[in-house]
XYZ file of C-alpha atoms in Angstrom:
299
model
C 70.885 150.220 172.449
C 72.406 147.667 175.334
C 75.896 147.036 175.651
C 75.279 143.403 174.583
C 73.475 144.659 171.520
C 76.245 146.813 170.335
C 78.617 143.838 170.823
C 76.297 141.552 168.494
C 76.101 144.263 166.001
C 79.775 144.920 165.990
C 80.287 141.043 165.509
C 77.751 140.669 162.621
C 79.466 143.898 160.974
C 83.079 142.403 161.072
C 81.650 138.877 159.727
C 79.972 140.784 156.943
C 83.101 142.747 156.226
C 85.014 139.514 156.220
C 82.794 137.720 153.798
C 82.646 140.715 151.428
C 86.510 141.217 151.518
C 86.722 137.367 150.838
C 84.344 137.751 147.979
C 85.963 140.577 146.333
C 89.348 139.143 146.816
C 88.059 135.873 145.071
C 86.705 137.574 142.114
C 89.975 139.873 142.086
C 91.950 137.115 141.668
C 89.990 135.370 138.967
C 87.761 132.602 140.981
C 83.935 132.099 140.382
C 81.642 129.498 141.684
C 80.920 126.738 139.368
C 77.025 126.045 140.254
C 76.979 123.106 137.998
C 79.802 121.305 139.577
C 79.457 122.654 143.048
C 83.089 124.144 143.501
C 85.011 127.398 143.454
C 87.116 127.598 140.412
C 89.869 129.718 138.832
C 88.341 131.310 135.337
C 90.104 131.683 132.079
C 89.883 134.326 129.422
C 89.506 134.634 125.665
C 90.897 136.856 123.291
C 90.150 137.430 119.730
C 91.506 139.376 116.841
C 90.192 139.946 113.449
C 91.321 141.652 110.413
C 87.890 143.787 110.396
C 85.631 145.047 112.805
C 82.718 142.237 113.553
C 80.405 140.722 116.012
C 81.567 138.143 118.743
C 79.180 135.459 119.858
C 79.677 132.813 122.643
C 77.361 130.143 122.627
C 75.177 132.033 120.341
C 74.691 135.019 122.632
C 76.216 138.519 121.576
C 79.091 139.452 123.533
C 80.376 142.269 122.055
C 82.200 143.520 118.900
C 86.061 143.834 117.956
C 87.280 147.282 118.479
C 87.566 149.389 115.384
C 91.129 150.589 115.892
C 92.700 147.391 117.100
C 90.263 144.687 115.949
C 90.504 143.114 119.476
C 87.773 141.529 122.020
C 88.489 140.157 125.205
C 86.207 138.203 127.593
C 87.478 137.504 131.137
C 86.045 135.616 133.877
C 84.846 132.517 131.777
C 84.278 129.287 133.728
C 86.609 126.475 132.367
C 84.615 124.281 129.666
C 84.189 124.461 125.949
C 82.694 127.465 124.211
C 81.306 127.872 120.683
C 82.757 131.096 119.465
C 81.437 132.616 116.385
C 83.001 135.875 114.754
C 80.603 137.317 112.029
C 80.126 140.440 110.096
C 77.513 141.104 107.347
C 78.818 140.431 103.876
C 81.902 138.448 105.175
C 82.198 134.586 105.508
C 81.809 134.022 109.511
C 84.239 132.125 111.657
C 83.419 129.545 114.065
C 85.365 127.187 116.383
C 84.678 125.240 119.606
C 87.395 126.788 121.888
C 88.471 125.197 125.356
C 89.102 127.613 128.179
C 91.168 126.479 130.759
C 91.731 127.522 134.407
C 93.976 130.513 134.797
C 94.952 130.753 131.066
C 94.129 132.806 128.263
C 92.638 131.046 125.072
C 94.427 133.516 122.326
C 93.071 133.844 118.860
C 94.783 136.535 117.248
C 94.880 135.831 113.678
C 91.669 135.631 112.637
C 90.942 136.340 108.931
C 87.271 136.948 107.705
C 86.935 136.771 103.771
C 84.465 138.950 101.730
C 81.618 136.883 100.232
C 82.430 138.977 97.256
C 85.775 136.867 96.458
C 85.903 134.575 93.998
C 88.347 131.177 93.539
C 90.698 133.613 92.225
C 90.713 137.364 92.887
C 93.177 139.879 91.675
C 93.210 142.925 94.091
C 95.363 145.997 93.037
C 97.281 143.692 90.866
C 99.221 141.998 93.607
C 97.052 140.156 96.082
C 95.753 136.909 94.999
C 93.348 134.211 96.464
C 93.457 130.561 95.824
C 90.804 128.557 97.311
C 90.528 124.706 97.294
C 87.085 123.668 98.439
C 87.658 119.983 98.541
C 90.520 120.251 101.040
C 88.932 123.293 102.646
C 92.188 125.457 102.423
C 92.928 128.978 100.834
C 96.141 130.665 99.999
C 96.593 134.260 100.075
C 99.497 136.060 97.957
C 100.391 139.507 99.576
C 102.932 141.720 98.332
C 105.759 139.875 100.053
C 104.542 136.541 101.433
C 102.054 133.409 100.642
C 99.690 132.864 103.383
C 97.620 129.545 104.042
C 94.338 129.387 105.843
C 91.478 126.988 107.303
C 88.676 128.037 104.976
C 86.067 127.034 107.499
C 87.592 128.693 110.457
C 89.732 131.188 108.484
C 92.575 130.332 111.089
C 96.243 131.081 109.633
C 98.049 127.872 108.885
C 101.410 128.953 107.738
C 102.809 132.437 106.548
C 106.028 132.177 104.652
C 109.077 134.356 104.835
C 109.432 137.155 101.924
C 108.647 135.549 98.813
C 108.375 137.060 95.140
C 105.807 135.695 92.833
C 104.673 136.832 89.580
C 100.873 137.401 90.345
C 99.941 137.208 86.587
C 101.610 133.927 86.153
C 100.882 132.309 90.001
C 99.513 128.724 90.249
C 99.134 126.577 93.278
C 99.115 122.745 93.112
C 97.682 121.578 96.423
C 98.753 118.127 98.157
C 96.120 115.315 98.343
C 96.446 115.381 101.845
C 95.880 119.018 102.490
C 99.013 119.238 104.275
C 101.363 120.386 101.881
C 101.206 122.952 98.509
C 103.516 123.719 95.481
C 103.302 127.420 94.350
C 104.969 128.020 90.896
C 105.231 131.122 88.304
C 107.508 130.980 85.182
C 110.950 131.358 87.417
C 110.506 129.518 90.596
C 108.862 126.579 92.078
C 108.490 126.405 95.974
C 107.260 123.499 97.863
C 105.428 124.257 101.405
C 105.297 121.874 104.302
C 102.109 123.121 105.926
C 102.601 120.595 108.909
C 106.109 121.659 109.675
C 105.541 125.504 108.724
C 108.783 125.217 106.047
C 109.147 125.838 102.663
C 112.081 125.051 100.069
C 112.680 126.725 96.668
C 113.212 123.879 94.209
C 114.106 126.193 91.252
C 112.719 126.757 87.769
C 109.176 125.102 86.897
C 110.169 124.061 83.421
C 111.674 120.557 84.574
C 108.810 119.682 86.170
C 105.822 120.191 83.517
C 103.157 121.418 86.189
C 100.240 121.930 84.024
C 98.947 118.496 84.888
C 101.047 117.747 87.999
C 100.029 116.375 91.229
C 101.637 116.421 94.779
C 101.750 113.788 97.223
C 103.954 113.315 100.586
C 106.689 115.340 99.105
C 107.142 114.123 95.699
C 105.790 115.690 92.500
C 104.294 113.745 89.770
C 104.155 114.523 86.150
C 104.315 113.660 82.478
C 107.715 114.418 80.965
C 108.027 113.766 77.049
C 110.021 110.710 76.406
C 113.540 111.411 75.273
C 113.225 108.964 72.366
C 109.598 110.525 71.762
C 107.955 109.536 68.617
C 104.960 110.459 66.817
C 102.117 109.690 68.962
C 103.003 111.971 72.250
C 104.522 109.206 74.110
C 105.242 110.215 77.853
C 106.881 109.243 80.989
C 105.228 109.624 84.756
C 107.923 110.830 86.694
C 108.260 110.915 90.461
C 110.130 113.613 91.714
C 111.206 114.035 95.475
C 111.497 117.613 96.794
C 113.735 115.885 99.803
C 116.650 114.574 97.922
C 116.020 116.377 94.547
C 115.945 113.030 92.527
C 113.539 111.459 90.203
C 112.341 108.018 89.218
C 110.337 106.508 86.256
C 107.050 105.009 87.262
C 105.543 104.182 83.923
C 106.375 104.905 80.006
C 104.266 105.348 77.016
C 101.666 107.159 78.813
C 99.091 109.792 77.296
C 97.512 111.136 80.419
C 97.099 110.150 83.995
C 94.929 110.991 86.876
C 95.625 110.911 90.876
C 92.670 109.761 93.008
C 93.229 108.908 96.641
C 95.850 106.299 97.202
C 96.152 105.260 93.678
C 97.296 106.684 90.241
C 95.319 106.043 86.924
C 97.020 106.300 83.562
C 96.143 105.801 79.699
C 98.620 104.665 77.703
C 99.363 105.398 74.197
C 98.359 102.861 71.389
C 97.566 100.503 72.039
C 94.983 102.134 74.416
C 95.082 100.786 77.933
C 93.677 102.037 81.498
C 96.068 101.501 84.027
C 96.066 101.556 87.867
C 99.246 101.701 90.046
C 100.116 102.796 93.550
C 102.055 106.102 94.101
C 105.450 104.195 93.478
C 104.525 102.207 90.538
C 103.678 99.409 92.583
C 100.655 96.995 92.201
C 100.481 97.544 88.256
C 97.269 96.562 86.975
C 95.565 96.830 83.472
C 91.621 97.681 84.183
C 90.680 97.969 80.565
C 91.336 98.021 76.901
C 90.575 101.212 75.457
C 89.173 101.599 71.885
C 86.008 102.406 70.325
C 84.647 100.671 73.086
C 85.731 99.691 76.673
C 86.648 96.040 77.254
C 87.300 95.005 81.089
C 90.334 92.947 81.658
């Protein structure tokens, strides 16, 4: 081999070494080439942790399992973009979400809860744990031994977990706000309002003053029928609006037999003479829709 050949071979070896070093360092620092956009980008990572061992699919491709001991799964060196991630296990409702992976960041979903398909709308476990489901609002409320937790039903993502709160599991009830952003939990001795947007709660005392059996909740106000102080035979009631914020009540309507909250309106039936009423949440725009008797007569 001539001297010139050795020199050329040496130059090629140095060039290959430099290229390999750059490639190794690029991968080590989390960079990958994006062939779709023809550029070098810094990758992101995905971390998932579930309450049970489960399979993890990314864009419908099985990428692995959450670990048996910690329940966690991680995927590194993902190109920036939107990925469809599904966590599933046989016999459980699956969790699925569109997740954005950003350059140099970790997308962390460490509070995923998979609910057993054997659970019904109210399930009593060990006489302590209770699950409430509102299918219309796609929300669930779970009472553990010392806290009440709220979840998105579709994704099983934790919305809010309260501080230590003790409820009687045998008498616990949940009233969901019509907008899905609030809830009222009560038993025979206490009533607690939850603002799921602000992730706060407020204890408003005994449930007795609020007649919660047929109550409705909307925008921080509890609506319920209260027997009139001057009630006579026939069951006259007042429709009360109680503010959780300032703990004050106002009377929206009197002489009612029942009411129903639908969307942005309240419908009520009066005591004799029977009338079907419609009004706003503050009692505004009150209208008589029909005279009720043995037949319905539109007004």
